[in-house]
Tab-separated table of C-alpha atoms and ligand atoms in Angstrom:
chain	number	residue	atom	x	y	z
J	298	MET	CA	128.722	-117.397	-147.593
J	299	ASN	CA	126.043	-116.755	-150.666
J	300	TYR	CA	124.513	-113.833	-148.679
J	301	ASP	CA	121.925	-112.880	-152.285
J	302	ALA	CA	121.114	-116.465	-151.972
J	303	GLN	CA	120.086	-116.413	-148.721
J	304	LEU	CA	117.868	-113.547	-149.627
J	305	ASP	CA	116.797	-114.998	-152.187
J	306	GLN	CA	115.834	-118.175	-150.943
J	307	ALA	CA	113.976	-116.597	-148.072
J	308	ILE	CA	112.010	-114.810	-150.121
J	309	ASN	CA	111.106	-117.343	-152.469
J	310	ARG	CA	109.864	-119.103	-149.723
J	311	LEU	CA	107.233	-115.802	-149.107
J	312	HIS	CA	106.113	-116.213	-152.435
J	313	GLU	CA	105.387	-120.407	-152.765
J	314	GLU	CA	103.461	-119.630	-149.310
J	315	GLY	CA	101.368	-116.522	-150.484
J	316	ARG	CA	103.187	-114.367	-148.407
J	317	TYR	CA	104.798	-112.348	-150.148
J	318	ARG	CA	103.933	-108.619	-149.692
J	319	THR	CA	103.202	-105.706	-152.195
J	320	PHE	CA	102.701	-102.562	-151.094
J	321	ILE	CA	100.381	-99.671	-152.840
J	322	ASN	CA	102.094	-96.426	-154.071
J	323	ILE	CA	99.529	-93.754	-152.453
J	324	GLU	CA	99.286	-90.327	-152.136
J	325	ARG	CA	96.379	-88.704	-149.849
J	326	THR	CA	95.105	-85.716	-151.406
J	327	ARG	CA	95.183	-82.496	-148.468
J	328	GLY	CA	91.282	-81.639	-147.710
J	329	GLN	CA	90.477	-84.569	-149.411
J	330	PHE	CA	91.063	-87.882	-148.123
J	331	PRO	CA	89.704	-90.650	-148.409
J	332	HIS	CA	91.133	-89.397	-152.507
J	333	ALA	CA	94.041	-90.436	-152.791
J	334	VAL	CA	96.238	-90.952	-155.810
J	335	TRP	CA	97.957	-94.213	-156.626
J	336	THR	CA	100.870	-94.587	-158.450
J	337	LYS	CA	100.687	-97.488	-160.626
J	338	PRO	CA	103.954	-100.150	-161.060
J	339	ASP	CA	104.744	-98.120	-164.622
J	340	GLY	CA	104.521	-94.998	-162.971
J	341	ASN	CA	101.167	-93.680	-164.740
J	342	GLN	CA	98.567	-92.398	-161.729
J	343	ALA	CA	94.467	-93.303	-160.976
J	344	PRO	CA	91.952	-91.711	-158.507
J	345	VAL	CA	91.016	-93.683	-155.720
J	346	THR	CA	89.467	-94.092	-153.176
J	347	VAL	CA	90.604	-95.586	-149.506
J	348	TRP	CA	88.752	-97.631	-147.696
J	349	CYS	CA	91.038	-99.278	-145.288
J	350	GLY	CA	92.889	-97.073	-144.083
J	351	ASN	CA	93.909	-96.219	-140.096
J	352	ASP	CA	92.579	-92.454	-140.546
J	353	TYR	CA	89.663	-93.623	-138.721
J	354	LEU	CA	87.991	-90.041	-138.349
J	355	GLY	CA	90.191	-87.983	-140.999
J	356	MET	CA	91.977	-86.348	-138.708
J	357	GLY	CA	95.595	-86.952	-140.298
J	358	GLN	CA	93.925	-83.614	-142.163
J	359	GLN	CA	91.909	-81.752	-139.606
J	360	GLN	CA	93.090	-78.246	-140.005
J	361	VAL	CA	93.601	-77.467	-136.290
J	362	VAL	CA	95.895	-80.141	-136.182
J	363	MET	CA	97.668	-79.160	-139.764
J	364	ASP	CA	97.809	-75.568	-138.197
J	365	ALA	CA	99.097	-77.075	-134.205
J	366	MET	CA	101.682	-78.883	-136.731
J	367	HIS	CA	102.983	-76.012	-139.241
J	368	GLU	CA	103.230	-73.657	-136.251
J	369	ALA	CA	105.232	-75.701	-134.399
J	370	ILE	CA	107.535	-76.516	-137.298
J	371	ALA	CA	107.717	-72.471	-137.531
J	372	ALA	CA	108.898	-71.878	-133.891
J	373	THR	CA	110.900	-74.816	-133.354
J	374	GLY	CA	111.840	-76.800	-136.007
J	375	ALA	CA	111.530	-80.326	-137.010
J	376	GLY	CA	113.109	-82.867	-135.214
J	377	SER	CA	113.717	-83.202	-132.029
J	378	GLY	CA	117.554	-83.666	-131.975
J	379	GLY	CA	117.709	-85.892	-128.695
J	380	THR	CA	116.562	-89.151	-127.096
J	381	ARG	CA	114.272	-87.967	-123.938
J	382	ASN	CA	116.885	-88.297	-121.850
J	383	ILE	CA	119.811	-85.971	-123.392
J	384	SER	CA	117.840	-82.596	-124.830
J	385	GLY	CA	114.932	-84.416	-126.233
J	386	THR	CA	111.991	-83.510	-123.696
J	387	THR	CA	110.348	-80.387	-125.127
J	388	VAL	CA	107.641	-78.379	-124.050
J	389	TYR	CA	105.697	-79.731	-126.874
J	390	HIS	CA	106.521	-83.460	-125.079
J	391	LYS	CA	105.245	-82.739	-122.178
J	392	ARG	CA	102.000	-80.837	-123.247
J	393	LEU	CA	101.064	-83.689	-124.865
J	394	GLU	CA	101.940	-86.393	-121.729
J	395	ALA	CA	99.644	-84.130	-120.272
J	396	GLU	CA	96.153	-84.304	-122.113
J	397	LEU	CA	96.847	-88.181	-122.608
J	398	ALA	CA	97.013	-88.529	-118.878
J	399	ASP	CA	93.600	-86.209	-118.835
J	400	LEU	CA	92.553	-88.216	-121.243
J	401	HIS	CA	92.010	-91.729	-119.787
J	402	ARG	CA	92.470	-90.382	-115.890
J	403	LYS	CA	95.694	-91.677	-115.110
J	404	GLU	CA	98.367	-90.075	-112.759
J	405	GLU	CA	100.746	-89.868	-116.038
J	406	ALA	CA	101.532	-91.314	-119.499
J	407	LEU	CA	104.582	-91.878	-121.299
J	408	LEU	CA	105.201	-91.089	-124.906
J	409	PHE	CA	106.741	-93.718	-127.563
J	410	THR	CA	107.379	-93.146	-130.967
J	411	SER	CA	104.803	-95.722	-132.048
J	412	ALA	CA	102.241	-98.039	-129.899
J	413	TYR	CA	104.744	-100.633	-131.364
J	414	ILE	CA	106.933	-100.019	-129.375
J	415	ALA	CA	105.410	-98.564	-126.506
J	416	ASN	CA	103.623	-102.338	-126.351
J	417	ASP	CA	106.658	-104.195	-126.488
J	418	ALA	CA	108.720	-101.788	-124.891
J	419	THR	CA	106.169	-101.555	-121.407
J	420	LEU	CA	105.619	-105.370	-121.846
J	421	SER	CA	109.420	-106.802	-121.688
J	422	THR	CA	110.378	-104.262	-119.359
J	423	LEU	CA	107.427	-105.266	-116.396
J	424	PRO	CA	109.584	-108.390	-115.239
J	425	LYS	CA	112.422	-106.110	-114.327
J	426	LEU	CA	110.241	-104.602	-112.052
J	427	PHE	CA	108.195	-106.866	-110.692
J	428	PRO	CA	110.770	-110.334	-110.488
J	429	GLY	CA	108.789	-113.615	-110.893
J	430	LEU	CA	105.991	-112.287	-113.437
J	431	ILE	CA	103.674	-113.751	-114.662
J	432	ILE	CA	102.379	-112.194	-117.740
J	433	TYR	CA	98.680	-113.194	-119.083
J	434	SER	CA	98.301	-112.881	-122.850
J	435	ASP	CA	95.362	-112.631	-124.916
J	436	ALA	CA	96.097	-115.657	-128.072
J	437	LEU	CA	94.907	-113.252	-130.814
J	438	ASN	CA	97.158	-110.052	-128.866
J	439	HIS	CA	98.815	-107.484	-131.566
J	440	ALA	CA	102.688	-108.650	-132.709
J	441	SER	CA	103.623	-105.702	-130.740
J	442	MET	CA	102.473	-107.248	-127.573
J	443	ILE	CA	103.154	-110.965	-128.404
J	444	GLU	CA	106.773	-109.837	-129.095
J	445	GLY	CA	107.460	-107.709	-125.587
J	446	VAL	CA	105.698	-110.465	-123.630
J	447	ARG	CA	108.035	-113.037	-125.782
J	448	ARG	CA	111.551	-110.906	-124.816
J	449	ASN	CA	110.817	-110.376	-121.301
J	450	GLY	CA	111.761	-113.576	-120.606
J	451	GLY	CA	109.150	-113.736	-117.811
J	452	ALA	CA	106.534	-116.828	-117.940
J	453	LYS	CA	103.653	-116.068	-120.137
J	454	ARG	CA	100.088	-118.076	-120.005
J	455	ILE	CA	98.378	-117.624	-123.561
J	456	PHE	CA	94.345	-117.744	-122.991
J	457	ARG	CA	92.290	-118.281	-125.710
J	458	HIS	CA	91.376	-115.447	-127.664
J	459	ASN	CA	88.612	-113.640	-124.694
J	460	ASP	CA	87.656	-116.974	-123.238
J	461	VAL	CA	87.899	-115.694	-119.355
J	462	ALA	CA	87.103	-119.021	-117.869
J	463	HIS	CA	90.974	-120.693	-119.555
J	464	LEU	CA	92.540	-116.574	-118.079
J	465	ARG	CA	90.554	-118.510	-114.848
J	466	GLU	CA	91.940	-121.713	-115.303
J	467	LEU	CA	95.496	-120.101	-115.951
J	468	LEU	CA	95.138	-117.667	-112.867
J	469	GLU	CA	94.008	-120.679	-110.538
J	470	ALA	CA	96.829	-122.695	-111.624
J	471	ASP	CA	99.465	-120.713	-110.734
J	472	ASP	CA	100.884	-119.560	-107.427
J	473	PRO	CA	98.718	-117.154	-105.795
J	474	ASN	CA	101.834	-114.551	-104.453
J	475	VAL	CA	103.390	-114.286	-107.239
J	476	PRO	CA	103.015	-111.123	-109.309
J	477	LYS	CA	100.750	-110.974	-112.221
J	478	VAL	CA	99.857	-108.660	-114.948
J	479	ILE	CA	97.249	-109.471	-117.733
J	480	ALA	CA	97.341	-108.090	-121.245
J	481	PHE	CA	94.598	-108.021	-123.652
J	482	GLU	CA	93.037	-105.882	-125.963
J	483	SER	CA	89.961	-103.419	-126.109
J	484	ILE	CA	89.029	-104.082	-129.798
J	485	TYR	CA	90.457	-107.096	-131.956
J	486	SER	CA	91.295	-105.035	-134.868
J	487	MET	CA	91.007	-107.910	-137.365
J	488	ASP	CA	87.207	-109.342	-136.720
J	489	GLY	CA	86.445	-105.932	-135.316
J	490	ASP	CA	84.864	-107.497	-132.052
J	491	PHE	CA	85.226	-105.967	-128.225
J	492	GLY	CA	87.992	-107.701	-125.508
J	493	PRO	CA	85.574	-109.067	-122.265
J	494	LEU	CA	87.023	-105.615	-120.277
J	495	GLU	CA	84.969	-105.556	-117.472
J	496	GLU	CA	85.194	-109.415	-116.710
J	497	ILE	CA	89.117	-109.215	-117.104
J	498	CYS	CA	89.094	-106.508	-114.785
J	499	ASP	CA	87.440	-108.637	-111.874
J	500	LEU	CA	89.782	-111.369	-112.474
J	501	ALA	CA	92.551	-109.325	-111.745
J	502	GLN	CA	91.100	-108.358	-108.990
J	503	GLU	CA	90.204	-111.371	-107.581
J	504	PHE	CA	94.192	-112.803	-107.884
J	505	GLY	CA	95.931	-109.951	-107.789
J	506	ALA	CA	96.911	-108.776	-110.890
J	507	LEU	CA	97.795	-105.950	-112.943
J	508	THR	CA	95.862	-104.856	-116.137
J	509	TYR	CA	97.464	-104.384	-119.191
J	510	LEU	CA	94.850	-102.506	-122.041
J	511	ASP	CA	95.625	-101.802	-125.809
J	512	GLU	CA	93.828	-99.007	-126.739
J	513	VAL	CA	94.770	-98.618	-129.904
J	514	HIS	CA	91.481	-99.473	-132.213
J	515	ALA	CA	89.634	-97.582	-129.549
J	516	VAL	CA	91.028	-94.070	-128.453
J	517	GLY	CA	89.740	-91.211	-129.920
J	518	MET	CA	86.560	-93.251	-131.091
J	519	TYR	CA	85.064	-94.973	-128.001
J	520	GLY	CA	83.704	-92.453	-124.412
J	521	PRO	CA	82.503	-89.412	-124.257
J	522	ARG	CA	85.797	-88.016	-124.361
J	523	GLY	CA	87.311	-90.567	-126.591
J	524	GLY	CA	88.802	-92.902	-123.679
J	525	GLY	CA	88.396	-95.922	-125.329
J	526	VAL	CA	86.462	-99.097	-124.591
J	527	ALA	CA	86.976	-98.458	-120.839
J	528	GLU	CA	86.150	-94.647	-120.879
J	529	ARG	CA	82.371	-95.912	-122.049
J	530	ASP	CA	82.450	-99.268	-119.959
J	531	GLY	CA	83.445	-96.959	-117.103
J	532	LEU	CA	86.640	-98.946	-116.416
J	533	MET	CA	89.506	-96.502	-116.794
J	534	GLY	CA	90.171	-96.296	-113.506
J	535	ARG	CA	89.772	-100.611	-113.241
J	536	ILE	CA	93.228	-100.771	-115.656
J	537	ASP	CA	96.104	-100.119	-114.284
J	538	ILE	CA	98.313	-99.367	-117.821
J	539	ILE	CA	96.649	-98.190	-120.868
J	540	ASN	CA	98.298	-98.195	-124.378
J	541	GLY	CA	97.455	-96.135	-127.171
J	542	THR	CA	98.332	-94.880	-130.574
J	543	LEU	CA	98.294	-91.435	-131.884
J	544	ALA	CA	98.102	-92.898	-135.392
J	545	LYS	CA	95.226	-94.764	-136.615
J	546	ALA	CA	91.719	-91.849	-134.738
J	547	TYR	CA	94.526	-88.867	-133.799
J	548	GLY	CA	95.730	-89.070	-137.284
J	549	VAL	CA	98.777	-88.694	-136.602
J	550	MET	CA	102.128	-90.938	-135.071
J	551	GLY	CA	103.570	-92.150	-132.049
J	552	GLY	CA	101.861	-94.304	-129.104
J	553	TYR	CA	101.478	-94.085	-125.340
J	554	ILE	CA	100.796	-95.719	-122.097
J	555	ALA	CA	98.969	-94.142	-119.368
J	556	ALA	CA	99.683	-95.158	-115.861
J	557	SER	CA	100.062	-94.096	-112.187
J	558	ALA	CA	102.987	-91.585	-111.726
J	559	LYS	CA	105.229	-94.303	-110.559
J	560	MET	CA	104.159	-96.834	-113.768
J	561	CYS	CA	104.805	-93.910	-116.128
J	562	ASP	CA	107.985	-93.805	-113.963
J	563	ALA	CA	109.360	-96.674	-113.259
J	564	ILE	CA	108.738	-97.386	-117.348
J	565	ARG	CA	110.646	-94.719	-117.952
J	566	SER	CA	113.803	-94.756	-116.509
J	567	TYR	CA	114.288	-99.377	-117.130
J	568	ALA	CA	113.120	-99.165	-121.053
J	569	PRO	CA	115.678	-99.328	-123.405
J	570	GLY	CA	112.866	-98.664	-125.942
J	571	PHE	CA	111.627	-95.606	-124.337
J	572	ILE	CA	115.132	-94.104	-123.277
J	573	PHE	CA	117.509	-95.202	-126.104
J	574	THR	CA	116.318	-93.904	-128.972
J	575	THR	CA	115.043	-89.982	-130.961
J	576	SER	CA	111.613	-88.400	-129.340
J	577	LEU	CA	109.151	-88.172	-131.854
J	578	PRO	CA	109.714	-84.621	-133.497
J	579	PRO	CA	107.983	-81.644	-131.620
J	580	ALA	CA	105.708	-80.809	-134.441
J	581	VAL	CA	104.323	-84.683	-134.523
J	582	ALA	CA	103.607	-84.142	-130.686
J	583	ALA	CA	102.000	-80.555	-130.908
J	584	GLY	CA	99.838	-82.025	-134.379
J	585	ALA	CA	98.988	-85.345	-131.531
J	586	ALA	CA	97.913	-83.285	-129.045
J	587	ALA	CA	95.186	-80.814	-130.371
J	588	SER	CA	94.258	-83.916	-131.808
J	589	VAL	CA	93.666	-85.323	-128.341
J	590	ALA	CA	92.272	-82.328	-127.422
J	591	HIS	CA	89.789	-81.533	-130.175
J	592	LEU	CA	88.491	-85.046	-130.027
J	593	LYS	CA	87.779	-85.156	-126.446
J	594	THR	CA	83.940	-82.518	-127.572
J	595	ALA	CA	83.924	-83.871	-131.461
J	596	GLN	CA	81.509	-86.366	-130.087
J	597	HIS	CA	79.422	-85.573	-133.305
J	598	LEU	CA	82.522	-86.993	-135.281
J	599	ARG	CA	82.627	-90.905	-133.095
J	600	ASP	CA	78.843	-90.650	-134.080
J	601	GLU	CA	78.571	-90.686	-137.092
J	602	HIS	CA	81.946	-92.598	-137.519
J	603	GLN	CA	78.804	-95.346	-136.220
J	604	THR	CA	76.284	-94.273	-138.448
J	605	GLN	CA	78.859	-94.746	-141.257
J	606	ALA	CA	79.860	-98.386	-140.082
J	607	GLY	CA	76.311	-99.046	-139.726
J	608	ILE	CA	75.383	-98.422	-142.889
J	609	LEU	CA	78.145	-100.259	-144.527
J	610	LYS	CA	77.349	-102.687	-142.471
J	611	LEU	CA	73.573	-102.954	-143.444
J	612	ARG	CA	74.120	-102.698	-147.053
J	613	LEU	CA	76.952	-105.209	-147.131
J	614	LYS	CA	73.906	-107.972	-145.641
J	615	GLY	CA	71.219	-107.124	-147.480
J	616	LEU	CA	73.520	-108.047	-150.593
J	617	GLY	CA	73.718	-111.158	-149.120
J	618	LEU	CA	77.506	-110.402	-148.090
J	619	PRO	CA	78.777	-112.599	-145.162
J	620	ILE	CA	80.100	-109.139	-143.700
J	621	ILE	CA	81.167	-109.973	-139.093
J	622	ASP	CA	79.222	-107.542	-137.401
J	623	HIS	CA	79.944	-107.498	-133.828
J	624	GLY	CA	79.089	-103.797	-133.682
J	625	SER	CA	82.509	-101.674	-133.499
J	626	HIS	CA	83.726	-99.340	-136.383
J	627	ILE	CA	86.123	-102.754	-138.806
J	628	VAL	CA	83.748	-104.401	-141.159
J	629	PRO	CA	85.587	-106.829	-142.334
J	630	LEU	CA	83.673	-109.172	-145.186
J	631	ILE	CA	85.078	-112.850	-144.828
J	632	VAL	CA	86.399	-114.207	-148.693
J	633	GLY	CA	87.565	-117.561	-147.496
J	634	ASP	CA	90.781	-118.266	-149.648
J	635	PRO	CA	94.075	-116.238	-150.480
J	636	VAL	CA	93.753	-116.359	-153.994
J	637	HIS	CA	89.757	-114.506	-154.394
J	638	THR	CA	90.980	-112.035	-151.707
J	639	GLN	CA	93.645	-110.436	-153.784
J	640	LYS	CA	91.741	-110.959	-157.305
J	641	LEU	CA	88.986	-108.709	-155.934
J	642	SER	CA	91.499	-106.465	-153.948
J	643	ASP	CA	92.795	-106.238	-157.379
J	644	MET	CA	89.625	-105.444	-159.446
J	645	LEU	CA	88.373	-102.976	-156.871
J	646	LEU	CA	91.687	-100.801	-157.070
J	647	SER	CA	92.019	-100.769	-160.708
J	648	ASP	CA	88.266	-101.306	-162.555
J	649	HIS	CA	86.584	-99.280	-159.531
J	650	GLY	CA	89.318	-96.890	-158.546
J	651	ILE	CA	88.654	-98.485	-154.650
J	652	TYR	CA	91.700	-99.336	-152.368
J	653	VAL	CA	90.756	-102.018	-149.677
J	654	GLN	CA	94.184	-104.344	-149.181
J	655	PRO	CA	93.518	-107.829	-148.824
J	656	ILE	CA	94.285	-109.261	-145.909
J	657	ASN	CA	95.555	-113.136	-145.542
J	658	PHE	CA	97.300	-115.749	-143.668
J	659	PRO	CA	98.910	-115.226	-140.979
J	660	THR	CA	97.638	-112.204	-140.314
J	661	VAL	CA	94.476	-114.100	-139.939
J	662	PRO	CA	93.498	-117.406	-140.670
J	663	ARG	CA	93.708	-119.530	-143.290
J	664	GLY	CA	89.574	-119.862	-144.533
J	665	THR	CA	89.294	-116.263	-142.905
J	666	GLU	CA	91.115	-114.890	-145.845
J	667	ARG	CA	89.335	-110.972	-145.981
J	668	LEU	CA	89.277	-107.577	-147.339
J	669	ARG	CA	88.300	-105.271	-143.971
J	670	PHE	CA	86.747	-101.829	-144.636
J	671	THR	CA	87.088	-98.632	-142.401
J	672	PRO	CA	84.444	-96.836	-143.162
J	673	SER	CA	84.408	-92.931	-141.809
J	674	PRO	CA	82.862	-89.678	-141.373
J	675	VAL	CA	84.524	-88.699	-144.752
J	676	HIS	CA	83.917	-91.332	-146.259
J	677	GLY	CA	80.160	-89.569	-148.123
J	678	PRO	CA	77.167	-91.271	-149.714
J	679	ARG	CA	79.026	-91.198	-153.243
J	680	GLU	CA	82.060	-93.305	-152.423
J	681	MET	CA	79.880	-95.326	-150.397
J	682	ASP	CA	77.248	-96.461	-153.252
J	683	ALA	CA	80.069	-97.168	-155.706
J	684	LEU	CA	81.977	-99.877	-153.183
J	685	VAL	CA	78.256	-101.365	-152.378
J	686	SER	CA	77.793	-101.731	-156.392
J	687	ALA	CA	81.317	-102.630	-157.218
J	688	LEU	CA	81.017	-105.081	-154.351
J	689	ASP	CA	78.120	-106.429	-155.810
J	690	THR	CA	79.410	-106.607	-159.585
J	691	LEU	CA	82.766	-108.045	-158.159
J	692	TRP	CA	80.830	-110.747	-155.496
J	693	SER	CA	78.807	-112.508	-158.540
J	694	HIS	CA	81.936	-112.250	-161.417
J	695	CYS	CA	83.856	-114.361	-158.956
J	696	ALA	CA	80.920	-116.338	-157.994
J	697	LEU	CA	81.532	-116.168	-154.392
J	698	ASN	CA	78.326	-117.485	-151.621
J	699	ARG	CA	75.719	-114.942	-150.380
J	700	ALA	CA	74.644	-115.384	-147.003
J	701	GLU	CA	70.444	-116.514	-147.482
J	702	LEU	CA	68.563	-113.589	-146.834
J	703	ALA	CA	65.642	-113.364	-144.174
J	704	GLY	CA	62.632	-112.867	-145.564
F	15	PLP	N1	98.799	-103.343	-130.835
F	15	PLP	C1	97.149	-103.321	-131.868
F	15	PLP	C2	96.252	-103.390	-131.535
F	15	PLP	C3	97.683	-102.106	-133.169
F	15	PLP	O1	96.635	-103.103	-134.777
F	15	PLP	C4	98.742	-101.758	-133.433
F	15	PLP	C5	98.866	-100.933	-135.063
F	15	PLP	O2	97.595	-101.224	-136.236
F	15	PLP	C6	99.549	-101.406	-132.297
F	15	PLP	C7	99.410	-101.705	-131.446
F	15	PLP	C8	101.183	-100.630	-133.507
F	15	PLP	O3	100.267	-99.162	-133.538
F	15	PLP	P1	101.541	-98.012	-133.957
F	15	PLP	O4	101.043	-97.726	-135.670
F	15	PLP	O5	100.839	-96.432	-132.877
F	15	PLP	O6	102.497	-98.825	-133.427
């Protein structure tokens, strides 16, 4: 067997399909985010402004977060030294879980090393707890949910994205007596559109299904304490399992579910992705707990975040650039073909010091290739002006279409 040749074939397939990914090597500058240093493939360095990060509120460089991490390292060292079961449960993990349970007004929360693992581990474990379970999953759910649903061996139904009529049809077609769970997201990160939370909760109630909501792109940013869209809409009590990340708006790392004490106890006891892996470093848990606690009262950051997103959308629309606007903080600019998207991204980086990763198929459908901007409270007017003016110039340079301007 020629293993190298097989690897070449696999990689070449990606090149041929235009799906080969290259990573940009950046180093964020402490205290100066969104400014960072880009190390080019030839080893030279250049300053860049990051416009596609998920540290949505700049919490990764917040003093209270860094202080908490420094203190925890000084107090307890680097790693946790074990799985949660075998010596890896520390006071830092317990404190963070209590902070998260309180955030979502649930009895308990359960920490995982990422929200990806939390989704995968929980969704793949549910059929062990509820034999015969059918999972109804939104067609555009994140890869981690798809993976959990795929691996769980139970029955699955995929409903068209945000289509509650289709979901109802599927629910009606199944035996009313089998256990069911509906898995969906509050904000879909590629278009920035919201899930129909209330309608799905109504359907779940009508058909006796559990609700599983991924709030990864909403926690910290929506709701009066950062509890997400379900908190904003007064629906947290109707969601059985809430999934969130500590790596985006909270600026650190890790993922979790928040649910009833019994649900957390069962997942804790049955999910291999929780049991058989080393727990997060205490310093990470300490930083995340400080971040969650901070954002419970930092409404001004949520307000500034929305203001920044609103300004960017308004300015891009004003230039006739085809953005998608669903009223969330995510600003996708549709370019519509992979070559132009890559070219725009390359020129923004090399000629303007602006870093925004191109988003191509299969992450988004062909013909909707895009640049996806994530403005934050730490992107000031200078950064915004530079971005808008560079996009204006490059859009003309590439002779791309603009929308008709009203008036
Ligand atoms: N869920 C959604 C909707 C996501 O977009 C992501 C990551 O981008 C995840 C889960 C995974 O989050 P984490 O980075 O904590 O693994």
